[in-house]
Amino acid sequence: MNQETILDINDLRTSFLVDGFEVKAVDGVSFKLPKGKTIGIVGESGSGKSITAMSILQLLDKPGKIMGGEINFKGRDLTKLSEKEIRDIRGNEISMIFQEPMTSLNPVYTIGQQIRETLKVHQGLDKQRGTKKAIELLTLVGIPSPEQRVKQYPHELSGGMRQRVMIAMALACNPELLIADEPTTALDVTIQAQILELIKDLQSELGMSVIMITHDMGVVAETCDYVAVMYGGKVVEYQDVKSIFKSPKHPYTVGLLNSIPRHDTDVDELEPIKGNVPSPKDMPEGCRFAPRCPFATELCTQELPTLDTQADGGEVRCWIYTDRWDGDPEVNVRESKRTAESE
Amino acid sequence: MFQFIVRRLIQLIPVLLGVTIIVFSLMHLTPGNPAQIIAGESAPKETIEQIENRLGLNDPIPVQYFHFLKDAVMLDFGTSWRTSLPVSQELAPKFWVTLELAVYSTIFSIFLGLIAGIISAVRQYSIADVGIMLVALFGLSMPNFWFGLMLMQWFSLQLGWLPPTGWGSPQQIILPVITLGTMGAAVIARMTRSSMLDVISQDYIRTARAKGLKERVVIYRHALKNALIPVVTVIGLQFGSLLAGAVLTETVFAINGMGKLMVDRILARDFPVVQASVLIIAVVFVFVNLIVDISYKFLNKRINMD
Ligand SMILES: Nc1ncnc2c1ncn2[C@@H]1O[C@H](COP(=O)(O)OP(=O)(O)OP(=O)(O)O)[C@@H](O)[C@H]1O
Ligand code: SF4
Ligand SMILES: [Mg+2]
């Protein structure tokens, strides 16, 4: 990992202040993204993936606020920028695409108008040159007859086509970083594969770095170089993609992996992790995962483990990998299935 | 678009027919013999019969209606029973006064309502928002004529800033327009606020911000155009109640418009003038609605023209 780092998030904390009460949606997230690579952020619903992404571009909804930490992008801390400075980065150096292609485009403007707008604000392109560029972009993302499409309204396009338009819009100013927040979740399976393929191709073609948010380990396997696993507003494991599938360390990661279908074993039953993600309003005091963890000990329920770098370069937040571990010293997290059943 | 307008115009015919039938029936079914009123309390029987015959009042009502309709189609509304002047000549000046009052009041309520609604939505729960919504609630619940009298009391009689009655000079226009436009402004402000709040939380607004647009552009270009779609409908409906409110406002400020004319002539059983007035108001109302529908389509390209 000795390449140039494009994004380095350090102890990011983002909260929502609701009725004088602080809901810690993101509570100490750290990860690095080397230039030109893809990092997957995975975790169940409510683990804080989207809020992490929104924090980067400061697109948080009203009561949301970054409470602390750093977001270093090319050597600048984004949390310290003025409103104008962050606006110049949005859609220009860092772009974002969202989960809901059906509602993410403005229904009352044409595709062309919406793409041109980005080009105008960041590159000052006039209508004629903007339209030309918009047609190029639509061609790039594989939309047939782009000359007609620029004149159409979003409702005239299918979900898959709209997501391609979103991607075209995101790519308009050659961003260095693309944040894709579950870009395929709302699409049907064949379209999903096409969109992922498109993002992958464009990435290698344009040399972008990508943050791929998903709760699907299959998507991670296909598209990512690194993975940050999030749970309860925190990163619990950070690894390169090979290691995460070969030797997952955190019991939660193991649980996520067990809940995807595998063809190379005789286990053909899915094993979802029992229990629910804790709500940020009543977080367990110790390890966030303790109530659902088959290995949880007394230490786990009392103290929160830190995210520690391991000998192989990965990072994990779990007592098992520390000197203070008070459970079975021979524990093997990858056999969690058996352990969970014997209890 | 052209086809759509033509079709809507054709649909107007049954609406207007219905309006004329209702007005005609109401006038002819109300007690009180017009001939008696025209001739005066103590007129001899022969004079009354003579008048009845001249006005065709002895024909069956459907026949009378048919005569009225035949002439109305040719834009001939006959002569006033009261003044013997052609109805069109009686109506024209009054119509312009009322139209002016209605149009100025509408413009006033749209401007005030939109601005207040946008401020409220953008600063949700701020002091400005709470204040605007309180004033709007007040504007909604207050009777039109009472508000007019209060304004007249303060600004004309106490402070002496503005003339209490009449129509024509800019000073005379202010109070009636505020009286008539306030309720509309309140309705539009509330509608704009809720519609804006709804739109601001939509995904495409986040997309607009993610593009690096200024907040002002996000609000006015991306949010407002979507938020206006339901507001336009409210503006159209508002215009209808505005015409009704005009009658009261004209009475309060002694403005010589259609409202006052209609009240006077209903009492005098001047059928031709009343019928023509109602018909004109109905025509204006349906045309305003047509315009609203067209702008609705224009704002919202998603609606199918067919
Ligand atoms: N507007 C808000 N007000 C209060 N709390 C919020 C708000 N938005 C998010 N949260 C809190 O932040 C937590 C994390 O939300 P986030 O959207 O990041 O989850 P996610 O990991 O993206 O889940 P999903 O897979 O469902 O998209 C949620 O559990 C929620 O409690
Ligand atoms: S710290 Fe304890 S409870 Fe948390 S994941 Fe590790 S073993 Fe499980
Ligand atoms: Mg999310």
XYZ file of C-alpha atoms and ligand atoms in Angstrom:
689
model
C 0.000 0.000 0.000
C 2.826 2.342 -0.755
C 0.965 4.140 -3.498
C -0.247 7.693 -3.405
C -3.269 8.045 -1.149
C -6.099 10.119 -2.602
C -8.456 9.984 0.350
C -7.585 9.509 3.979
C -10.455 9.626 6.435
C -9.436 9.823 10.040
C -11.770 9.363 13.002
C -14.762 10.892 11.219
C -17.723 11.502 13.480
C -21.085 12.653 12.164
C -24.176 13.110 14.283
C -27.782 14.141 13.947
C -29.028 16.459 16.628
C -32.619 15.402 17.116
C -34.599 17.038 19.941
C -31.406 17.999 21.751
C -30.258 14.386 21.560
C -27.119 13.391 19.642
C -27.620 10.435 17.306
C -24.111 9.258 16.402
C -24.665 7.905 12.906
C -20.930 7.784 12.114
C -18.753 7.375 15.143
C -15.043 7.262 14.415
C -14.628 6.050 10.848
C -11.117 5.790 9.429
C -9.891 4.379 6.155
C -7.498 5.151 3.314
C -8.058 4.939 -0.405
C -5.017 4.638 -2.712
C -5.272 6.575 -5.979
C -6.956 4.749 -8.845
C -8.323 2.008 -6.608
C -11.771 1.031 -5.442
C -12.750 0.655 -1.839
C -15.929 -1.102 -0.863
C -17.813 0.065 2.197
C -20.025 -2.774 3.352
C -22.358 -3.319 6.241
C -25.996 -3.892 6.983
C -28.645 -1.214 6.675
C -28.193 1.562 9.217
C -24.483 0.962 9.797
C -23.622 4.491 8.627
C -22.361 3.889 5.082
C -24.398 6.599 3.391
C -23.773 9.119 6.123
C -20.023 8.520 5.763
C -20.324 9.188 2.038
C -22.509 12.269 2.490
C -20.042 13.617 5.034
C -17.245 13.586 2.459
C -19.112 16.063 0.224
C -20.995 17.627 3.137
C -24.367 16.759 1.654
C -25.909 15.871 4.987
C -29.607 16.541 5.549
C -30.591 19.326 7.910
C -29.870 18.219 11.487
C -26.757 16.287 10.384
C -23.364 17.695 11.339
C -19.736 16.597 11.207
C -18.660 16.609 14.839
C -14.992 15.825 14.364
C -12.251 14.039 12.462
C -10.514 14.713 9.176
C -11.305 13.976 5.564
C -8.032 14.463 3.706
C -8.481 14.631 -0.036
C -5.274 15.279 -1.987
C -3.741 16.853 1.086
C -6.664 19.149 1.943
C -8.965 18.559 4.896
C -12.463 18.806 3.398
C -14.068 19.419 6.781
C -12.184 22.724 7.020
C -13.256 24.112 3.647
C -15.647 27.003 3.151
C -19.036 26.483 1.513
C -17.687 27.884 -1.753
C -14.569 25.698 -1.722
C -16.553 22.508 -1.136
C -18.979 23.528 -3.917
C -16.078 23.751 -6.334
C -15.139 20.172 -5.459
C -18.652 18.709 -5.704
C -19.391 17.305 -9.129
C -15.943 18.391 -10.253
C -13.152 16.626 -8.364
C -15.469 14.342 -6.401
C -18.758 13.122 -7.846
C -21.477 11.029 -6.358
C -24.179 8.724 -7.669
C -27.067 7.497 -5.623
C -29.141 4.450 -4.958
C -32.427 5.623 -6.480
C -32.049 6.338 -10.202
C -35.824 6.783 -10.521
C -35.893 9.840 -8.254
C -32.363 11.205 -8.478
C -32.940 13.195 -11.670
C -35.069 16.330 -11.694
C -38.339 15.436 -13.471
C -38.897 18.880 -14.998
C -35.598 19.294 -16.847
C -34.266 17.357 -19.814
C -31.303 15.011 -19.555
C -29.295 17.479 -21.626
C -30.143 20.431 -19.402
C -29.126 18.494 -16.309
C -25.772 17.377 -17.695
C -25.021 20.812 -19.170
C -25.615 22.417 -15.788
C -22.609 20.622 -14.265
C -20.446 21.496 -17.258
C -21.482 25.128 -17.084
C -20.852 25.608 -13.387
C -17.414 23.959 -13.333
C -16.084 24.468 -16.864
C -18.132 27.402 -18.111
C -19.286 25.549 -21.234
C -22.013 27.341 -23.184
C -25.172 25.612 -24.381
C -23.782 24.465 -27.703
C -20.519 23.043 -26.411
C -22.309 21.681 -23.355
C -24.730 19.748 -25.520
C -21.873 18.357 -27.593
C -20.077 17.223 -24.440
C -23.317 15.796 -22.993
C -23.789 13.673 -26.109
C -20.188 12.443 -25.806
C -20.775 11.529 -22.177
C -23.993 9.663 -22.949
C -22.136 7.744 -25.645
C -19.387 6.956 -23.138
C -21.850 5.397 -20.692
C -23.425 3.318 -23.445
C -26.709 5.110 -24.050
C -28.035 4.490 -27.569
C -29.016 7.451 -29.803
C -27.708 10.099 -27.399
C -28.718 12.952 -29.758
C -32.359 12.133 -29.016
C -31.812 11.357 -25.352
C -30.461 14.782 -24.462
C -33.838 16.233 -25.402
C -35.812 13.746 -23.312
C -37.137 14.029 -19.796
C -36.180 11.488 -17.105
C -39.611 9.812 -17.158
C -38.967 8.738 -20.729
C -36.033 6.544 -19.616
C -35.854 3.218 -17.787
C -34.196 2.867 -14.376
C -31.009 1.414 -15.835
C -30.818 4.215 -18.410
C -31.350 6.838 -15.728
C -28.512 5.395 -13.664
C -26.324 5.615 -16.769
C -27.355 9.252 -17.092
C -26.425 9.803 -13.442
C -23.029 8.252 -14.141
C -22.584 10.426 -17.239
C -23.423 13.478 -15.164
C -21.016 12.402 -12.437
C -18.228 11.915 -14.975
C -18.846 15.225 -16.738
C -15.852 16.987 -15.192
C -13.476 13.998 -15.019
C -13.645 13.549 -11.253
C -10.725 11.981 -9.458
C -13.015 10.291 -6.982
C -16.418 8.753 -7.640
C -18.636 7.863 -4.703
C -21.279 5.309 -5.669
C -23.863 4.770 -2.933
C -25.498 1.430 -3.676
C -25.688 2.296 -7.378
C -27.323 -0.967 -8.368
C -29.527 -1.909 -5.430
C -32.693 -0.540 -7.040
C -32.058 -2.193 -10.409
C -32.859 -5.697 -11.581
C -30.105 -8.275 -11.711
C -29.042 -8.126 -15.373
C -28.975 -4.327 -15.319
C -27.007 -4.444 -12.035
C -24.240 -6.424 -13.675
C -24.140 -4.020 -16.648
C -23.889 -0.937 -14.448
C -21.114 -2.470 -12.320
C -19.262 -3.467 -15.453
C -19.658 0.079 -16.768
C -18.260 1.634 -13.599
C -15.325 -0.773 -13.638
C -14.519 -0.080 -17.291
C -14.781 3.674 -16.874
C -12.583 3.544 -13.820
C -9.722 1.828 -15.586
C -10.237 4.035 -18.645
C -10.291 7.328 -16.731
C -8.051 6.357 -13.794
C -10.617 7.336 -11.153
C -10.665 6.220 -7.571
C -14.004 4.815 -6.450
C -15.853 4.376 -3.180
C -18.383 1.617 -3.722
C -21.009 1.453 -1.011
C -22.953 -1.763 -0.903
C -24.307 -4.398 1.405
C -23.621 -7.090 -1.138
C -20.348 -9.016 -0.720
C -20.801 -10.257 -4.284
C -20.479 -6.690 -5.571
C -17.362 -6.244 -3.431
C -15.751 -9.350 -4.876
C -16.394 -8.120 -8.400
C -15.416 -4.484 -8.151
C -13.236 -3.643 -5.170
C -9.547 -3.587 -4.302
C -10.039 -2.808 -0.612
C -12.889 -3.254 1.797
C -13.975 -1.389 4.906
C -16.603 -3.259 6.885
C -18.829 -0.962 8.914
C -20.922 -1.809 11.920
C -22.758 0.544 14.251
C -21.163 3.684 12.819
C -17.613 2.303 13.068
C -15.189 0.522 10.772
C -14.691 -2.953 12.242
C -12.384 -4.349 9.598
C -10.255 -2.973 6.773
C -8.460 -5.299 4.371
C -7.545 -5.758 0.759
C -10.227 -7.660 -1.064
C -8.305 -10.927 -1.394
C -7.588 -11.196 2.301
C -11.111 -10.379 3.301
C -12.483 -13.343 1.418
C -9.585 -15.659 2.279
C -9.054 -14.768 5.932
C -11.779 -12.563 7.354
C -10.898 -11.551 10.903
C -13.849 -9.808 12.469
C -16.731 -12.103 13.490
C -19.131 -9.660 11.777
C -17.239 -9.924 8.484
C -17.416 -13.691 8.794
C -21.152 -13.390 9.345
C -21.548 -11.204 6.242
C -19.562 -13.688 4.155
C -21.646 -16.580 5.408
C -24.777 -14.801 4.339
C -23.853 -14.820 0.648
C -24.384 -17.938 -1.446
C -21.153 -19.820 -2.147
C -20.765 -22.308 -4.914
C -17.438 -23.784 -3.859
C -18.646 -25.412 -0.662
C -21.323 -27.912 0.147
C -23.030 -25.309 2.310
C -25.872 -24.100 0.171
C -27.980 -22.600 2.888
C -27.653 -18.918 3.639
C -26.862 -18.054 7.182
C -28.016 -14.559 8.006
C -26.527 -12.991 11.117
C -28.981 -13.329 13.950
C -30.299 -10.189 15.585
C -30.462 -6.597 14.367
C -28.123 -3.670 13.887
C -28.280 -1.601 17.072
C -29.887 1.790 16.631
C -27.514 4.721 17.194
C -29.830 5.762 20.013
C -29.057 2.748 22.170
C -25.592 1.563 21.234
C -24.163 -1.225 23.387
C -21.437 0.093 25.630
C -18.619 -2.304 24.757
C -18.120 -3.822 21.321
C -21.090 -2.769 19.158
C -21.381 -6.295 17.841
C -21.283 -8.070 21.224
C -25.068 -8.744 21.482
C -24.924 -10.696 18.217
C -21.385 -12.090 18.416
C -21.020 -15.828 19.094
C -17.613 -15.192 20.761
C -18.559 -12.289 23.006
C -16.943 -12.325 26.439
C -17.338 -10.132 29.479
C -14.560 -7.844 28.251
C -16.466 -7.405 24.964
C -19.610 -6.181 26.687
C -17.666 -3.741 28.857
C -15.009 -2.136 26.707
C -14.911 -1.027 23.106
C -11.959 -2.508 21.191
C -9.836 -0.191 19.020
C -9.145 -0.537 15.301
C -5.659 -2.082 15.294
C -3.297 -2.805 12.433
C -2.437 -6.467 12.121
C 0.779 -8.173 11.061
C -0.564 -8.657 7.498
C -1.446 -4.965 7.093
C -5.171 -5.333 7.632
C -7.001 -3.577 10.426
C -9.541 -5.081 12.772
C -11.565 -3.889 15.740
C -12.000 -6.982 17.933
C -10.666 -8.157 21.274
C -9.782 -11.582 19.877
C -6.717 -10.097 18.167
C -5.362 -8.387 21.275
C -3.325 -9.435 24.287
C -6.265 -8.771 26.522
C -8.510 -11.407 24.917
C -10.189 -13.299 27.742
C -11.980 -16.013 25.736
C -10.835 -19.258 24.125
C -7.199 -18.654 23.033
C -7.577 -21.133 20.171
C -10.710 -19.479 18.788
C -11.235 -19.652 15.021
C -13.689 -17.057 13.853
C -14.219 -18.719 10.521
C -15.964 -21.568 12.269
C -18.531 -19.257 13.698
C -21.307 -21.255 12.125
C -20.483 -24.313 14.165
C -19.831 -22.298 17.306
C -23.070 -20.396 17.014
C -25.031 -23.619 16.629
C -23.421 -25.424 19.523
C -24.439 -22.679 21.897
C -50.813 21.705 -27.240
C -53.102 23.334 -29.831
C -55.350 20.280 -29.915
C -55.492 20.265 -26.152
C -56.669 23.884 -26.067
C -59.320 23.314 -28.753
C -60.634 20.287 -26.899
C -60.802 22.219 -23.660
C -62.673 25.052 -25.391
C -65.264 22.608 -26.707
C -65.671 21.192 -23.222
C -66.575 24.679 -22.027
C -69.884 24.679 -23.958
C -71.851 22.369 -21.649
C -70.415 24.149 -18.598
C -71.625 27.531 -19.788
C -75.022 26.115 -20.804
C -75.411 24.737 -17.303
C -74.527 28.076 -15.740
C -77.075 29.974 -17.845
C -79.829 27.475 -17.074
C -79.230 27.728 -13.339
C -79.121 31.529 -13.303
C -82.140 31.801 -15.539
C -84.171 29.431 -13.393
C -83.151 31.085 -10.134
C -84.117 34.532 -11.369
C -87.469 33.398 -12.731
C -88.381 31.285 -9.730
C -87.741 33.964 -7.123
C -90.936 35.578 -5.918
C -91.762 39.123 -7.010
C -93.138 40.113 -10.384
C -90.569 42.123 -12.323
C -93.282 43.949 -14.209
C -94.792 45.094 -10.929
C -91.422 46.360 -9.707
C -90.690 48.131 -12.971
C -94.105 49.764 -13.094
C -94.049 50.772 -9.431
C -96.181 49.891 -6.384
C -99.354 51.647 -7.392
C -99.354 51.117 -11.141
C -102.682 50.103 -12.700
C -103.197 46.499 -13.739
C -103.258 47.331 -17.470
C -99.821 48.932 -17.359
C -98.393 45.872 -15.653
C -99.944 43.525 -18.209
C -98.610 45.710 -20.983
C -95.101 45.488 -19.554
C -95.426 41.740 -19.069
C -96.334 41.309 -22.698
C -93.573 43.574 -23.924
C -90.928 41.660 -21.956
C -92.370 38.284 -22.944
C -92.904 37.375 -19.313
C -96.062 35.460 -20.115
C -94.299 32.999 -22.396
C -93.412 29.613 -20.849
C -90.012 29.799 -19.104
C -88.254 27.399 -21.533
C -89.337 29.641 -24.413
C -87.989 32.697 -22.611
C -84.736 30.860 -21.973
C -84.487 29.911 -25.614
C -84.903 33.536 -26.668
C -82.238 34.620 -24.189
C -79.842 31.935 -25.357
C -80.371 32.688 -29.040
C -79.480 36.332 -28.469
C -76.629 35.567 -26.062
C -74.902 33.415 -28.651
C -74.864 36.483 -30.892
C -73.437 38.411 -27.897
C -76.698 40.383 -27.702
C -77.811 40.609 -24.085
C -80.772 42.903 -24.745
C -81.561 46.107 -22.907
C -81.799 46.738 -19.211
C -85.337 46.644 -17.849
C -84.353 49.273 -15.408
C -82.560 51.878 -17.473
C -83.473 50.786 -21.016
C -79.799 51.069 -21.955
C -78.141 48.191 -23.859
C -76.835 45.683 -21.305
C -73.376 45.628 -22.880
C -73.120 49.374 -22.465
C -74.128 49.126 -18.807
C -71.751 46.274 -18.055
C -68.565 47.240 -19.873
C -67.268 49.973 -17.524
C -68.206 48.005 -14.383
C -66.614 44.871 -15.767
C -63.279 46.601 -16.267
C -63.297 47.930 -12.719
C -63.932 44.482 -11.255
C -61.422 42.855 -13.573
C -58.794 45.384 -12.499
C -59.553 44.723 -8.845
C -59.380 40.963 -9.384
C -56.184 41.038 -11.426
C -54.320 43.394 -9.080
C -55.429 41.328 -6.090
C -54.313 38.111 -7.751
C -50.907 39.550 -8.592
C -50.629 40.809 -5.023
C -51.512 37.431 -3.536
C -49.208 35.484 -5.862
C -46.208 37.697 -5.114
C -46.738 37.901 -1.407
C -47.771 34.248 -1.098
C -44.835 32.858 -3.072
C -42.205 34.948 -1.324
C -43.592 34.236 2.137
C -43.985 30.515 1.363
C -40.436 30.161 0.050
C -38.929 31.984 3.050
C -40.956 29.801 5.397
C -39.853 26.586 3.736
C -36.172 27.454 3.397
C -36.040 28.563 7.037
C -38.323 25.883 8.421
C -39.091 26.351 12.141
C -37.231 29.687 12.294
C -38.855 32.769 13.805
C -39.569 34.025 10.281
C -41.346 30.776 9.437
C -43.454 30.736 12.574
C -44.320 34.419 12.129
C -45.321 34.022 8.494
C -47.478 30.998 9.229
C -49.241 32.818 12.075
C -49.997 35.802 9.856
C -51.192 33.421 7.132
C -53.534 31.691 9.545
C -54.896 35.085 10.524
C -55.339 36.022 6.853
C -57.234 32.817 6.221
C -59.647 32.948 9.094
C -60.595 36.609 8.920
C -63.793 37.650 7.109
C -63.028 39.700 4.061
C -65.475 42.579 4.727
C -64.351 42.920 8.363
C -60.700 43.114 7.324
C -61.629 45.754 4.745
C -63.442 47.811 7.357
C -60.476 47.537 9.738
C -58.022 48.687 7.076
C -60.301 51.564 6.218
C -60.589 52.446 9.904
C -56.813 52.575 10.457
C -55.343 53.835 7.239
C -58.102 56.154 6.076
C -60.005 57.412 9.069
C -57.299 57.391 11.783
C -54.057 57.938 9.911
C -55.601 59.594 6.880
C -52.989 58.059 4.576
C -55.328 56.594 1.984
C -58.795 57.473 0.677
C -61.560 55.332 2.221
C -63.650 54.783 -0.902
C -63.658 54.843 -4.669
C -61.565 53.325 -7.418
C -59.145 54.668 -9.967
C -56.178 56.487 -8.420
C -53.228 54.390 -7.153
C -54.038 55.411 -3.559
C -57.607 54.205 -3.956
C -56.450 50.841 -5.275
C -54.213 49.874 -2.333
C -56.725 49.072 0.407
C -59.234 47.082 -1.693
C -56.399 45.031 -3.225
C -54.984 44.202 0.205
C -58.471 43.345 1.439
C -59.224 41.065 -1.442
C -55.721 39.622 -1.955
C -54.780 38.717 1.599
C -56.732 35.520 1.827
C -55.283 34.319 -1.479
C -51.790 35.244 -0.329
C -52.299 33.207 2.836
C -53.523 30.154 0.927
C -50.691 30.407 -1.590
C -48.070 30.896 1.159
C -49.204 27.775 2.995
C -49.353 25.730 -0.174
C -45.945 26.967 -1.352
C -44.382 26.160 1.995
C -45.647 22.593 2.186
C -44.912 21.967 -1.463
C -41.366 23.358 -1.143
C -40.677 21.310 1.979
C -41.828 18.234 0.162
C -39.620 18.963 -2.849
C -36.538 19.964 -0.833
C -36.320 16.490 0.692
C -36.402 14.803 -2.736
C -33.428 12.868 -4.073
C -32.970 15.144 -7.085
C -32.339 18.117 -4.812
C -29.451 16.214 -3.252
C -28.254 15.447 -6.793
C -28.377 19.163 -7.602
C -26.288 19.969 -4.526
C -23.866 17.154 -5.363
C -23.222 18.822 -8.725
C -21.730 21.814 -6.943
C -24.586 24.246 -7.588
C -25.098 27.272 -5.373
C -27.833 26.896 -2.781
C -29.744 29.720 -4.471
C -29.727 27.837 -7.776
C -30.764 24.627 -6.036
C -33.755 26.365 -4.461
C -34.931 28.539 -7.325
C -34.111 26.410 -10.335
C -34.470 22.872 -9.035
C -36.894 23.063 -6.126
C -39.215 25.936 -7.012
C -40.199 24.736 -10.465
C -41.326 21.412 -9.045
C -42.968 23.012 -6.040
C -44.992 25.380 -8.225
C -46.957 22.582 -9.854
C -49.507 22.170 -7.033
C -49.371 25.903 -6.249
C -50.614 26.792 -9.733
C -53.784 24.793 -9.141
C -54.388 26.652 -5.909
C -53.912 29.975 -7.674
C -56.608 29.012 -10.183
C -59.068 28.016 -7.474
C -58.218 31.181 -5.609
C -59.294 33.290 -8.540
C -62.818 31.850 -8.269
C -63.294 32.803 -4.640
C -61.686 36.133 -5.453
C -64.505 36.995 -7.845
C -67.002 36.229 -5.104
C -64.989 38.263 -2.592
C -64.919 41.157 -5.058
C -68.643 41.703 -4.499
C -68.121 42.249 -0.777
C -64.998 44.319 -1.210
C -66.723 46.569 -3.722
C -69.567 47.080 -1.293
C -67.226 47.973 1.579
C -65.186 50.467 -0.445
C -68.126 51.739 -2.492
C -66.454 50.700 -5.718
C -68.678 50.905 -8.756
C -67.988 47.460 -10.200
C -69.856 44.376 -11.285
C -70.396 43.226 -7.728
C -72.242 46.334 -6.746
C -74.131 46.411 -10.042
C -75.321 42.824 -9.567
C -76.534 43.410 -6.042
C -78.444 46.516 -7.152
C -80.018 44.842 -10.160
C -80.987 41.637 -8.384
C -83.033 43.782 -6.034
C -84.544 45.613 -9.014
C -85.303 42.349 -10.863
C -83.350 43.609 -13.854
C -83.027 40.111 -15.367
C -81.007 40.904 -18.507
C -78.243 42.686 -16.575
C -78.003 40.001 -13.875
C -77.948 37.154 -16.376
C -75.287 38.776 -18.519
C -73.132 39.539 -15.460
C -73.242 35.981 -14.188
C -72.492 34.659 -17.643
C -69.463 36.929 -17.983
C -68.120 35.920 -14.582
C -68.586 32.267 -15.472
C -66.751 32.733 -18.756
C -63.853 34.518 -17.045
C -63.695 31.795 -14.407
C -63.542 28.917 -16.873
C -60.967 30.732 -18.969
C -58.756 31.303 -15.959
C -58.983 27.610 -15.237
C -58.023 26.838 -18.792
C -54.968 29.074 -18.445
C -54.095 27.322 -15.186
C -54.330 23.947 -16.869
C -52.107 25.091 -19.690
C -49.436 26.456 -17.365
C -49.705 23.275 -15.324
C -48.887 21.264 -18.422
C -46.112 23.646 -19.256
C -44.515 23.265 -15.828
C -45.033 19.573 -15.641
C -43.966 17.944 -18.856
C -44.719 14.552 -17.366
C -48.461 15.002 -17.791
C -49.660 13.513 -20.988
C -51.268 16.045 -23.303
C -53.843 13.518 -24.430
N -31.874 12.515 8.916
C -31.512 11.727 9.950
N -31.908 12.012 11.207
C -31.549 11.229 12.248
N -30.809 10.120 12.128
C -30.389 9.772 10.895
C -30.730 10.549 9.739
N -30.178 9.954 8.659
C -29.544 8.865 9.126
N -29.656 8.739 10.454
C -29.084 7.686 11.304
O -27.859 7.276 10.790
C -27.763 5.867 10.742
C -26.947 5.469 9.570
O -27.631 5.793 8.391
P -27.050 5.490 6.943
O -28.018 6.079 5.975
O -25.654 5.931 6.843
O -27.104 3.918 6.851
P -26.610 3.007 5.653
O -25.472 2.206 6.167
O -26.363 3.824 4.461
O -27.849 2.057 5.450
P -28.579 1.604 4.113
O -27.926 0.345 3.697
O -29.973 1.375 4.567
O -28.462 2.702 3.125
C -29.190 5.361 10.697
O -29.314 4.200 11.447
C -29.991 6.473 11.307
O -30.291 6.166 12.647
S -14.771 -7.733 20.341
Fe -15.818 -9.442 21.223
S -17.939 -9.115 20.736
Fe -16.799 -7.730 19.471
S -16.535 -8.868 17.641
Fe -14.730 -9.296 18.820
S -15.266 -11.092 19.929
Fe -17.164 -10.337 19.115
Mg -27.430 4.067 2.584
